[in-house]
PDB file of C-alpha atoms in Angstrom:
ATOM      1  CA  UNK A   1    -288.612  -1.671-105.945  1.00 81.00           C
ATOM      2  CA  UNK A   2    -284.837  -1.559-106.855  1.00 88.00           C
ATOM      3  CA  UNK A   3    -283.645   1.194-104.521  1.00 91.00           C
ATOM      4  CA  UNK A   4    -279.987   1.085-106.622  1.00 95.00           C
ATOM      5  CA  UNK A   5    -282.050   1.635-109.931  1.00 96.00           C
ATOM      6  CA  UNK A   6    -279.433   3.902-111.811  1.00 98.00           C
ATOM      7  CA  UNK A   7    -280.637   3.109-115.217  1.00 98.00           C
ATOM      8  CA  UNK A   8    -280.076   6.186-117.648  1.00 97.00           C
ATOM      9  CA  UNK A   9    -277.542   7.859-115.201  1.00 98.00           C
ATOM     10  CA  UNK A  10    -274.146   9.060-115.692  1.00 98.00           C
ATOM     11  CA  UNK A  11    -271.120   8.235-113.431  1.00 99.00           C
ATOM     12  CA  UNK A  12    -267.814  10.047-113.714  1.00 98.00           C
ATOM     13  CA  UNK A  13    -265.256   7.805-111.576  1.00 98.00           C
ATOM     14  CA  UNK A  14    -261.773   9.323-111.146  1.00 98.00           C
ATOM     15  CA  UNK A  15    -258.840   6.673-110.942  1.00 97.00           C
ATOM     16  CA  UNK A  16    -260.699   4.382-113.394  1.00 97.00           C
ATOM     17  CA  UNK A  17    -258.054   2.123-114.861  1.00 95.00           C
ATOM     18  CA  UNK A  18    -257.060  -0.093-112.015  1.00 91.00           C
ATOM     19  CA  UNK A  19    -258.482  -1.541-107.887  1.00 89.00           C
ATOM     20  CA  UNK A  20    -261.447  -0.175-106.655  1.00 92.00           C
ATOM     21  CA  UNK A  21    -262.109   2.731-109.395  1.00 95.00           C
ATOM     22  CA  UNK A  22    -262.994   0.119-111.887  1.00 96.00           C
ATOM     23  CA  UNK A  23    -265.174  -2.036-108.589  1.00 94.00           C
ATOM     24  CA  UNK A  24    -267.171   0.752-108.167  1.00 97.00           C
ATOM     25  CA  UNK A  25    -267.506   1.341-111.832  1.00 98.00           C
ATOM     26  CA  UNK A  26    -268.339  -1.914-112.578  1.00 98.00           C
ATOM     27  CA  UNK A  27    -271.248  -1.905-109.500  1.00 98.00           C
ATOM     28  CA  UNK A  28    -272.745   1.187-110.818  1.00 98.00           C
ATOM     29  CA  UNK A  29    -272.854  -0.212-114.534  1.00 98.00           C
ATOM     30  CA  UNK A  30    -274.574  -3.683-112.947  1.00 98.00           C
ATOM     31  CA  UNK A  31    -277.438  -0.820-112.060  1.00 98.00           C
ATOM     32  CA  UNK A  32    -277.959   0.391-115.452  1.00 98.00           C
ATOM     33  CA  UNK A  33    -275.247   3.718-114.934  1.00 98.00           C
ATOM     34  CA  UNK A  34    -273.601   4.703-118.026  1.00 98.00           C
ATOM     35  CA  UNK A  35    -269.316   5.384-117.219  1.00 98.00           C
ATOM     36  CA  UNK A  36    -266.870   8.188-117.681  1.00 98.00           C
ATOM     37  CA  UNK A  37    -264.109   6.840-116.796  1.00 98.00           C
ATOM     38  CA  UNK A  38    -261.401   9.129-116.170  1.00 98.00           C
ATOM     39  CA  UNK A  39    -257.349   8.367-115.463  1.00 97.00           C
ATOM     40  CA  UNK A  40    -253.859   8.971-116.371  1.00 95.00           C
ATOM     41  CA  UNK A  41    -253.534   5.684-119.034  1.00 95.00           C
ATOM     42  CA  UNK A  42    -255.264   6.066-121.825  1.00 96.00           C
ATOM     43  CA  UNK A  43    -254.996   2.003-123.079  1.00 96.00           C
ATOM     44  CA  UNK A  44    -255.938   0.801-119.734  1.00 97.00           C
ATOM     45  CA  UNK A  45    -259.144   3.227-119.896  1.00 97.00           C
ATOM     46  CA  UNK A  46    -260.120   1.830-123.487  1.00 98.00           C
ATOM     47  CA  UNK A  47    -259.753  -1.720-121.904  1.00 97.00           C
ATOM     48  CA  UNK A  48    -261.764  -0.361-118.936  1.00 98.00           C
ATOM     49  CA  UNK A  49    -264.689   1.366-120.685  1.00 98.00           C
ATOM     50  CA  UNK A  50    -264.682  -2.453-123.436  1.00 98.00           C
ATOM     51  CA  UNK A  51    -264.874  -4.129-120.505  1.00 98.00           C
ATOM     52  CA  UNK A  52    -268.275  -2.239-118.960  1.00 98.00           C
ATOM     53  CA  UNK A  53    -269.897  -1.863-123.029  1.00 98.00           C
ATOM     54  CA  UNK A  54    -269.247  -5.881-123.236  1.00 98.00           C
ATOM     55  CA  UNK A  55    -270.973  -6.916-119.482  1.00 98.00           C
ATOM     56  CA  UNK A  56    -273.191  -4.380-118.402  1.00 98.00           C
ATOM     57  CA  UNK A  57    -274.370  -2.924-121.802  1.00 98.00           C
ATOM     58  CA  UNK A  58    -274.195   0.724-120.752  1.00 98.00           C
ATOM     59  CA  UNK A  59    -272.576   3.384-122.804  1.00 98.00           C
ATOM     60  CA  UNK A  60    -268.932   4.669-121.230  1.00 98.00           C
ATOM     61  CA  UNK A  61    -266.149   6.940-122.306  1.00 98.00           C
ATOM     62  CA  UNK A  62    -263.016   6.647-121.540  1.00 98.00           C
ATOM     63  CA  UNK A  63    -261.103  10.303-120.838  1.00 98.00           C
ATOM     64  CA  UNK A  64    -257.612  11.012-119.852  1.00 98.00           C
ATOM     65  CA  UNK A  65    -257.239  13.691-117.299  1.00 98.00           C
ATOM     66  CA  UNK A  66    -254.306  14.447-115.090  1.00 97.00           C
ATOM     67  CA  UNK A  67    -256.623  15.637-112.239  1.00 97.00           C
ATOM     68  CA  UNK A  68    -253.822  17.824-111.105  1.00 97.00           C
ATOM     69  CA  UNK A  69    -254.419  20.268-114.368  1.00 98.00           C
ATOM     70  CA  UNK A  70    -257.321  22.862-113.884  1.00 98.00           C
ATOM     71  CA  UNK A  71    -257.611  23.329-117.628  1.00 98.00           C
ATOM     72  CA  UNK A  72    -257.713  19.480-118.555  1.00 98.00           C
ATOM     73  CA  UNK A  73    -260.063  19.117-115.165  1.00 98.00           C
ATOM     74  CA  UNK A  74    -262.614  21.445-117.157  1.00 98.00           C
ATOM     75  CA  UNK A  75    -261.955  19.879-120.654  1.00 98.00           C
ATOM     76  CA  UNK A  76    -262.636  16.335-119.409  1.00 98.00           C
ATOM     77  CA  UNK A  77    -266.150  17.133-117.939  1.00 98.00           C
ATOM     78  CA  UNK A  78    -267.102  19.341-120.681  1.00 98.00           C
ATOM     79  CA  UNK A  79    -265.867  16.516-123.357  1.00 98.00           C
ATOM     80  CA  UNK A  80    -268.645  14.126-120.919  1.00 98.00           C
ATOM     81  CA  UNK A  81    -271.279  17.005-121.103  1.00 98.00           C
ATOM     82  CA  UNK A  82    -270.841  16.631-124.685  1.00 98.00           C
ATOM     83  CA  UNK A  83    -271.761  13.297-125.073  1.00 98.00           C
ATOM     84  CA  UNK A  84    -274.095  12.420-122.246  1.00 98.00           C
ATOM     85  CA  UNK A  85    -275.623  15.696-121.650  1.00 98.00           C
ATOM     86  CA  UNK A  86    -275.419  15.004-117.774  1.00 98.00           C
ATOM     87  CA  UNK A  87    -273.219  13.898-114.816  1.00 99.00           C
ATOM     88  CA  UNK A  88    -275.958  12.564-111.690  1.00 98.00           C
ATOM     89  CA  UNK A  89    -272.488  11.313-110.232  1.00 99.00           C
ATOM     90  CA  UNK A  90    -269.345  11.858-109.257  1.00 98.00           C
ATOM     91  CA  UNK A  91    -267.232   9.319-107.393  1.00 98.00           C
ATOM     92  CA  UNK A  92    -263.347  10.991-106.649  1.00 98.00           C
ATOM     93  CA  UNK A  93    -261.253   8.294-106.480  1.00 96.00           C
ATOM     94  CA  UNK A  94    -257.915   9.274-108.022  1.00 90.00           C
ATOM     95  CA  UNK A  95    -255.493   9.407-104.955  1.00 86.00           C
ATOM     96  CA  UNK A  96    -251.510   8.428-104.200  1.00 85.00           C
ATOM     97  CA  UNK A  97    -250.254   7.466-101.117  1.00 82.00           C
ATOM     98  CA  UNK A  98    -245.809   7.948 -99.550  1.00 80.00           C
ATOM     99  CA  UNK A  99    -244.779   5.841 -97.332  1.00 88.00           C
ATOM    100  CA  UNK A 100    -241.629   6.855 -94.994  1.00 91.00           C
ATOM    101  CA  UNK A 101    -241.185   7.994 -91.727  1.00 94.00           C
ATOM    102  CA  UNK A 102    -242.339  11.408 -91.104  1.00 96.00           C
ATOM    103  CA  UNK A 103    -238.775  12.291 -90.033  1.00 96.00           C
ATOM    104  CA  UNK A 104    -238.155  11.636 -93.567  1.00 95.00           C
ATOM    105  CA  UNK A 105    -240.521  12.413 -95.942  1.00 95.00           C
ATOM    106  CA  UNK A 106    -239.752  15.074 -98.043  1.00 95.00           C
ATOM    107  CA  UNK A 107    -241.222  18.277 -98.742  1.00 96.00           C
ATOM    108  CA  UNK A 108    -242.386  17.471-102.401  1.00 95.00           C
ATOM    109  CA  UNK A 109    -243.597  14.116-101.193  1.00 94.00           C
ATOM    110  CA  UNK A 110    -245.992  16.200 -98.693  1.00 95.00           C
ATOM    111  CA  UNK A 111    -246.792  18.270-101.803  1.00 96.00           C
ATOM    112  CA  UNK A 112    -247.552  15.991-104.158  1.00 94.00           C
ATOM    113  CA  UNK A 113    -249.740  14.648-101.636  1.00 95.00           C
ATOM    114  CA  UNK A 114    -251.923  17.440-101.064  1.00 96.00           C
ATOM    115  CA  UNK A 115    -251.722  18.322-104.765  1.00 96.00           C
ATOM    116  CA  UNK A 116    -253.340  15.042-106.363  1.00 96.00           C
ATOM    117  CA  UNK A 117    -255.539  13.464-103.177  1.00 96.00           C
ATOM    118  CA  UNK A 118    -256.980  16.796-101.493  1.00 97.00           C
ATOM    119  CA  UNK A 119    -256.632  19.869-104.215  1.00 98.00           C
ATOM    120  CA  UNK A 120    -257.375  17.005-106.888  1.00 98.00           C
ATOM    121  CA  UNK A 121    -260.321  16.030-105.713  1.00 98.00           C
ATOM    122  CA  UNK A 122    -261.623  19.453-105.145  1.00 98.00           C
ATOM    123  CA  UNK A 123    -261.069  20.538-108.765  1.00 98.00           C
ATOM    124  CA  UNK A 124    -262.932  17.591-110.098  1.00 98.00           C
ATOM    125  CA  UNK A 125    -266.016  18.399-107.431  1.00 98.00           C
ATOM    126  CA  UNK A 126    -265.992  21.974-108.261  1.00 98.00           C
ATOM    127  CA  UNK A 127    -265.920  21.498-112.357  1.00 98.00           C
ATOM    128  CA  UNK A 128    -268.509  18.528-112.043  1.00 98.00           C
ATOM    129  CA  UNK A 129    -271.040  20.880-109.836  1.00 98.00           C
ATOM    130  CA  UNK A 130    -270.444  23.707-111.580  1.00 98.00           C
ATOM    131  CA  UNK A 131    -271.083  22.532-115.183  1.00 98.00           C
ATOM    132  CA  UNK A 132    -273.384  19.653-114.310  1.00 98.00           C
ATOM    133  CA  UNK A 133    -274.639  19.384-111.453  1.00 98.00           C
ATOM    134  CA  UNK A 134    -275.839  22.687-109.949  1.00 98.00           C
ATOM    135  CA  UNK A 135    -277.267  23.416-113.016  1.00 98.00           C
ATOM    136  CA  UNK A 136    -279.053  20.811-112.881  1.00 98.00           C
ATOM    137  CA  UNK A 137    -280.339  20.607-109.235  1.00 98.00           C
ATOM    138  CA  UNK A 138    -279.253  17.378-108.787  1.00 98.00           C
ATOM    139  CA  UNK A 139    -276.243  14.970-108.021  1.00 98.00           C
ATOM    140  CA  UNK A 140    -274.576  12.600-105.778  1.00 98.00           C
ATOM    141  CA  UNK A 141    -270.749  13.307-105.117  1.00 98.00           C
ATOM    142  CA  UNK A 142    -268.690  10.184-103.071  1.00 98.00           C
ATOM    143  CA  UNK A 143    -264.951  11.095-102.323  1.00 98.00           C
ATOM    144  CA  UNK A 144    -262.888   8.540-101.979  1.00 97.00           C
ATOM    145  CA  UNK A 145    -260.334   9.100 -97.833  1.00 97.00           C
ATOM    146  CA  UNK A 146    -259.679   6.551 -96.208  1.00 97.00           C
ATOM    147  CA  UNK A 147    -259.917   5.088 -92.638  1.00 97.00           C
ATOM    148  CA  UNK A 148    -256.260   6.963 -92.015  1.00 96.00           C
ATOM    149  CA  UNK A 149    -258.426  10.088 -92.652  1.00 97.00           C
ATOM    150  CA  UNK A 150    -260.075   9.421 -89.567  1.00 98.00           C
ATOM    151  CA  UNK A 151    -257.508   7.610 -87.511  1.00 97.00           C
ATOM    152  CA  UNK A 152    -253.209   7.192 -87.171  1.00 95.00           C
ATOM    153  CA  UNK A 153    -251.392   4.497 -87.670  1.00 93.00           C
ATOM    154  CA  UNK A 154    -248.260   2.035 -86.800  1.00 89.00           C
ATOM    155  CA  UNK A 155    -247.658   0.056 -89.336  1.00 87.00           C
ATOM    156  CA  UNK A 156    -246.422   1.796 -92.025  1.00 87.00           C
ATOM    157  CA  UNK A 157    -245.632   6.059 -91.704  1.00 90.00           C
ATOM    158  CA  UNK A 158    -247.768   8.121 -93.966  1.00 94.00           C
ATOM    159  CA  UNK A 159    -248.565  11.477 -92.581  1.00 96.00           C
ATOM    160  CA  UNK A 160    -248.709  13.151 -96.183  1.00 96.00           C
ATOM    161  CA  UNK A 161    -251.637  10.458 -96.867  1.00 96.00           C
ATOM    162  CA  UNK A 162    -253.187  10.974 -93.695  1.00 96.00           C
ATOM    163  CA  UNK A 163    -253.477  14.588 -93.657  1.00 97.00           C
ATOM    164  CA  UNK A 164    -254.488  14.687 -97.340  1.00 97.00           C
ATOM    165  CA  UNK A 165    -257.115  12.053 -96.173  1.00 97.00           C
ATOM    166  CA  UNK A 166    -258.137  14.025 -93.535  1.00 98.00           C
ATOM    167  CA  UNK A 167    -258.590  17.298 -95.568  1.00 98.00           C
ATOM    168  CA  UNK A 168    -260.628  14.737 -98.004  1.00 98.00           C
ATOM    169  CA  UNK A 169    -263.054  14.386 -94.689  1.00 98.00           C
ATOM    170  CA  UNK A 170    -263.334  18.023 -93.796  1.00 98.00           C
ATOM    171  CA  UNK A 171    -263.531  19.077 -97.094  1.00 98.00           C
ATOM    172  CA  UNK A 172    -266.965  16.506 -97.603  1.00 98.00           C
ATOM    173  CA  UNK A 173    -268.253  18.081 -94.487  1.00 98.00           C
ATOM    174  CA  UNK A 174    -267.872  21.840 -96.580  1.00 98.00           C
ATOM    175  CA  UNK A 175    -269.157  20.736 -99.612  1.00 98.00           C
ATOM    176  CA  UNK A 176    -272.315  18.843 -98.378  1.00 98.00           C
ATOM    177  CA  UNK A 177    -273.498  22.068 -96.054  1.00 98.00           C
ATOM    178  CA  UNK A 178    -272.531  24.492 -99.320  1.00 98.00           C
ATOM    179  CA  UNK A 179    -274.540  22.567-102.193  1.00 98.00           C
ATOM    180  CA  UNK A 180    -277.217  21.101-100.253  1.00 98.00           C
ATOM    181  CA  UNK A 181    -279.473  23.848-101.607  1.00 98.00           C
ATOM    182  CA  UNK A 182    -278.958  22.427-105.222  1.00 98.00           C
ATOM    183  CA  UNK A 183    -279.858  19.231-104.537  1.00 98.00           C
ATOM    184  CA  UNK A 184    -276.622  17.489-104.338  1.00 98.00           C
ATOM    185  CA  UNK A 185    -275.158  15.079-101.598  1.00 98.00           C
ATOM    186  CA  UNK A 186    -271.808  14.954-100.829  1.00 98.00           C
ATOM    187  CA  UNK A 187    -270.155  12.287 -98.745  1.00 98.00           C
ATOM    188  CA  UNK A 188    -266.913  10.007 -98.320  1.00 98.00           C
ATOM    189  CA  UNK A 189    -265.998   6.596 -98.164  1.00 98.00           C
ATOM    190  CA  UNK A 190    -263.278   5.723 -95.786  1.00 98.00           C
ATOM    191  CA  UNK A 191    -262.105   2.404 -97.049  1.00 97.00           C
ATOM    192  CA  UNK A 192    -259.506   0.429 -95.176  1.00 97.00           C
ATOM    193  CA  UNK A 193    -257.256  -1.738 -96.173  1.00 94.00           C
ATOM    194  CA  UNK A 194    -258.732  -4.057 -99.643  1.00 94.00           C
ATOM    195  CA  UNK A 195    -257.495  -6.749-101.659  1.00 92.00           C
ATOM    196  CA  UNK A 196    -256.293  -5.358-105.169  1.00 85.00           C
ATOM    197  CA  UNK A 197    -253.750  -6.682-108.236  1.00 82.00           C
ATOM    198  CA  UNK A 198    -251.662  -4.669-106.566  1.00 80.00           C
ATOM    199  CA  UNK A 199    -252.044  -4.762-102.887  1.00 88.00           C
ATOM    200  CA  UNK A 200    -252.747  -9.071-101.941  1.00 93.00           C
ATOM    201  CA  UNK A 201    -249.155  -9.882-101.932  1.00 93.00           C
ATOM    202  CA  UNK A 202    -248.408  -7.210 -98.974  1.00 92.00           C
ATOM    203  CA  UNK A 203    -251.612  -8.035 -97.612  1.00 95.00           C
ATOM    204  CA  UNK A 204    -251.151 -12.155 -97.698  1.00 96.00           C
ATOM    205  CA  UNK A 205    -247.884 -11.849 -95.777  1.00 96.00           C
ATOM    206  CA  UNK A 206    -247.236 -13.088 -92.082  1.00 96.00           C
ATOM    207  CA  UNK A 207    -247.033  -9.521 -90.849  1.00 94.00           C
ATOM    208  CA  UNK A 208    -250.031  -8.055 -92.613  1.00 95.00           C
ATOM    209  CA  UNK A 209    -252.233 -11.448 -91.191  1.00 97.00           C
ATOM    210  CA  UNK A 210    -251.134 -10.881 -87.906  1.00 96.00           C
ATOM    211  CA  UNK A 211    -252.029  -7.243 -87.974  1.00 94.00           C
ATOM    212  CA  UNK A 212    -255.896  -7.868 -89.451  1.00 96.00           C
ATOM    213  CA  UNK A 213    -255.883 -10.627 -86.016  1.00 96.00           C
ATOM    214  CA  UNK A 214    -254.750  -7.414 -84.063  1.00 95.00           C
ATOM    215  CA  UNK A 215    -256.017  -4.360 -85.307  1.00 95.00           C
ATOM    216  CA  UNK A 216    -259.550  -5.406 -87.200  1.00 97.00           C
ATOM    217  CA  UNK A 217    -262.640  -6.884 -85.479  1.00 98.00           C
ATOM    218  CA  UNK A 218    -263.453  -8.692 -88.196  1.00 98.00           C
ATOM    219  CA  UNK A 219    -260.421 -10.053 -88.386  1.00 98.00           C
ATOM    220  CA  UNK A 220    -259.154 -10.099 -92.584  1.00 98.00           C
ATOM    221  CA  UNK A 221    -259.207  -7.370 -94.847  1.00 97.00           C
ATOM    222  CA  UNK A 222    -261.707  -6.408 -97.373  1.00 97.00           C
ATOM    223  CA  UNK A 223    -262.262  -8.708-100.477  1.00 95.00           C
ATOM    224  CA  UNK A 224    -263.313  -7.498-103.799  1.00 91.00           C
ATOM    225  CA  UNK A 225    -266.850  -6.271-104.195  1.00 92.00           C
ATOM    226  CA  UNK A 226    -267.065  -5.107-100.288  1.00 95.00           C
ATOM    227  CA  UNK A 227    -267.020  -1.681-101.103  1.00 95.00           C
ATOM    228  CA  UNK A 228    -269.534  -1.729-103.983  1.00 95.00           C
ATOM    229  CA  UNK A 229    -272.664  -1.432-101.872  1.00 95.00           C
ATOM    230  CA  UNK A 230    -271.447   1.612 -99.640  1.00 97.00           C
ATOM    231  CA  UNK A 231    -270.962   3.401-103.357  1.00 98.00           C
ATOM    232  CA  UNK A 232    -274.167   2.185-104.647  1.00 98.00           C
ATOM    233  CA  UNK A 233    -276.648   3.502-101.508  1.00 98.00           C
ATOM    234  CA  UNK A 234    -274.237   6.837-101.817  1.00 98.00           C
ATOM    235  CA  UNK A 235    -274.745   6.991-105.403  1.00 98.00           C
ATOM    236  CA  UNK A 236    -278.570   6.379-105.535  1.00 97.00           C
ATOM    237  CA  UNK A 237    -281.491   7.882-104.664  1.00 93.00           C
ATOM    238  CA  UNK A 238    -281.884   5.586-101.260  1.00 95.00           C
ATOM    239  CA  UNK A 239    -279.360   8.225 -99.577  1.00 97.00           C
ATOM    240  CA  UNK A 240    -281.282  11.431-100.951  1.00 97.00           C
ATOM    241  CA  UNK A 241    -280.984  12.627 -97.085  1.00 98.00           C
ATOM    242  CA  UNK A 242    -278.078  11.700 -96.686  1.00 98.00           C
ATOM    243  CA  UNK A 243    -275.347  13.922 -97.103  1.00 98.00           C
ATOM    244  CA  UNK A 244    -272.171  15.175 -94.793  1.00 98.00           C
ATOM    245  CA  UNK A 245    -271.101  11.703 -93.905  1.00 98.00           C
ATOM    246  CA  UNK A 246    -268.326   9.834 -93.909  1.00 98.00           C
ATOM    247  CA  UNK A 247    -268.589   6.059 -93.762  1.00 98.00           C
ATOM    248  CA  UNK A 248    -266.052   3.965 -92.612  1.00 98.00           C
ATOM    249  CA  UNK A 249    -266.085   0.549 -94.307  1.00 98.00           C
ATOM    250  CA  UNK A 250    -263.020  -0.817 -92.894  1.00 98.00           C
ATOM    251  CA  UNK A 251    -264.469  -4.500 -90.806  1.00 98.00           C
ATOM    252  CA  UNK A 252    -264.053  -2.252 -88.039  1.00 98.00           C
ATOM    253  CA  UNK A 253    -260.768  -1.146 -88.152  1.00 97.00           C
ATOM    254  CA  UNK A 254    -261.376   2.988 -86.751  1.00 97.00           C
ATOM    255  CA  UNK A 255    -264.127   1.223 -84.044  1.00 96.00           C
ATOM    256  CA  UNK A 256    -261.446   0.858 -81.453  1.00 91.00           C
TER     257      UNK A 256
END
């Protein structure tokens, strides 16, 4: 038995166009899930949703969505309604992160913050279960924190992203005990620190090396594909009683 089996499924992934949006795409298309895949850049979407057509054979759509607009929130899941007749799955990945000293972060830094990682994530939740998935009885929602949703840190000053994450925690815990009666799971991933196009300079330098000897048991920081599994048990039926939780997938990092 494939306990991942996610063949005729849809998948609406937030924050689809670059890093781990398009990972986790990519591992729930290797499962037989068919991709809305949602962002701010259209032409890196189209390249996206080629991409998973071309490898996986699944059908995908590529939507722009500014997850920050209510109206274009609504419009983007109805537009997926439309053409797949379902959403089984919701993965909220779209976030932002400033970095500064607290002393110094300003207040539309703080705001920003809230408005695209915490309130963002909400709207997308409460448009997917509302037209989709309550209606249905069914679905799996997986919010994207972070381990600095659970934790603090010294390396680099982000309260905005760590309270945002933090909301992102609490705000799984809500969700799960409100729609468990329809049938749908909600829980986080709290990733921590991963290997990206955009993050493995920072995280190959001297300082950053010395901090995964420090500060994570396992000693490095998480390669590409290490977060794929975590999303596919949260995604498929193998975590039907599972629901509330967030996982920490961090080689350690929030153990200590």
């Amino acid at each position: 038995m494939n306990y991942f089996d996610l063949k005729g499924q849809v998948a609406l992934v937030t924050g689809c166009s670059t890093g781990l949006g398009v990972q986790m795409a990519k591992a729930l298309a290797s499962q037989g899930c068919n991709i809305v895949a949602v962002a701010r850049r259209q032409e890196m979407l189209d390249k996206v949703v080629a991409d998973l057509k071309a490898e996986y054979g699944v059908d995908a759509l590529a939507l722009r969505c500014d997850i920050t607009d209510t109206d274009m929130v609504n419009e983007t899941v109805k537009k997926a309604l439309e053409h797949f007749g379902r959403i089984d799955i919701l993965i909220n990945n779209a976030g932002t992160g400033a970095v500064a000293p607290a002393e110094d972060i300003t207040d539309e830094q703080f705001n920003d913050e809230f408005r695209i990682d915490l309130f963002g994530s909400f709207k997308v939740a409460r448009a997917v279960a509302k037209q989709a998935m309550i209606p249905a009885k069914y679905g799996r929602i997986i919010n994207i924190a972070s381990m600095y949703g659970l934790v603090g840190n010294k390396i680099a000053g982000s309260s905005p992203y760590h309270a945002a994450k933090g909301g992102v925690v609490n705000l799984t815990r809500a969700l799960a005990a409100e729609w468990g009666k329809y049938n749908i799971t909600v829980n986080s991933i709290c990733p921590g620190y991963f290997y990206t196009d955009l993050t493995r300079d920072t995280l190959n330098s001297d300082f950053f090396q010395q901090n995964a000897k420090t500060m994570i048991p396992l000693e490095r920081y998480g390669e590409e594909g290490e977060l794929d599994s975590a999303a596919l048990f949260l995604a498929s039926k193998a975590s039907s009683y599972v629901t509330g939780v967030n996982l920490p997938v961090d080689g350690g990092y929030t153990c200590m």
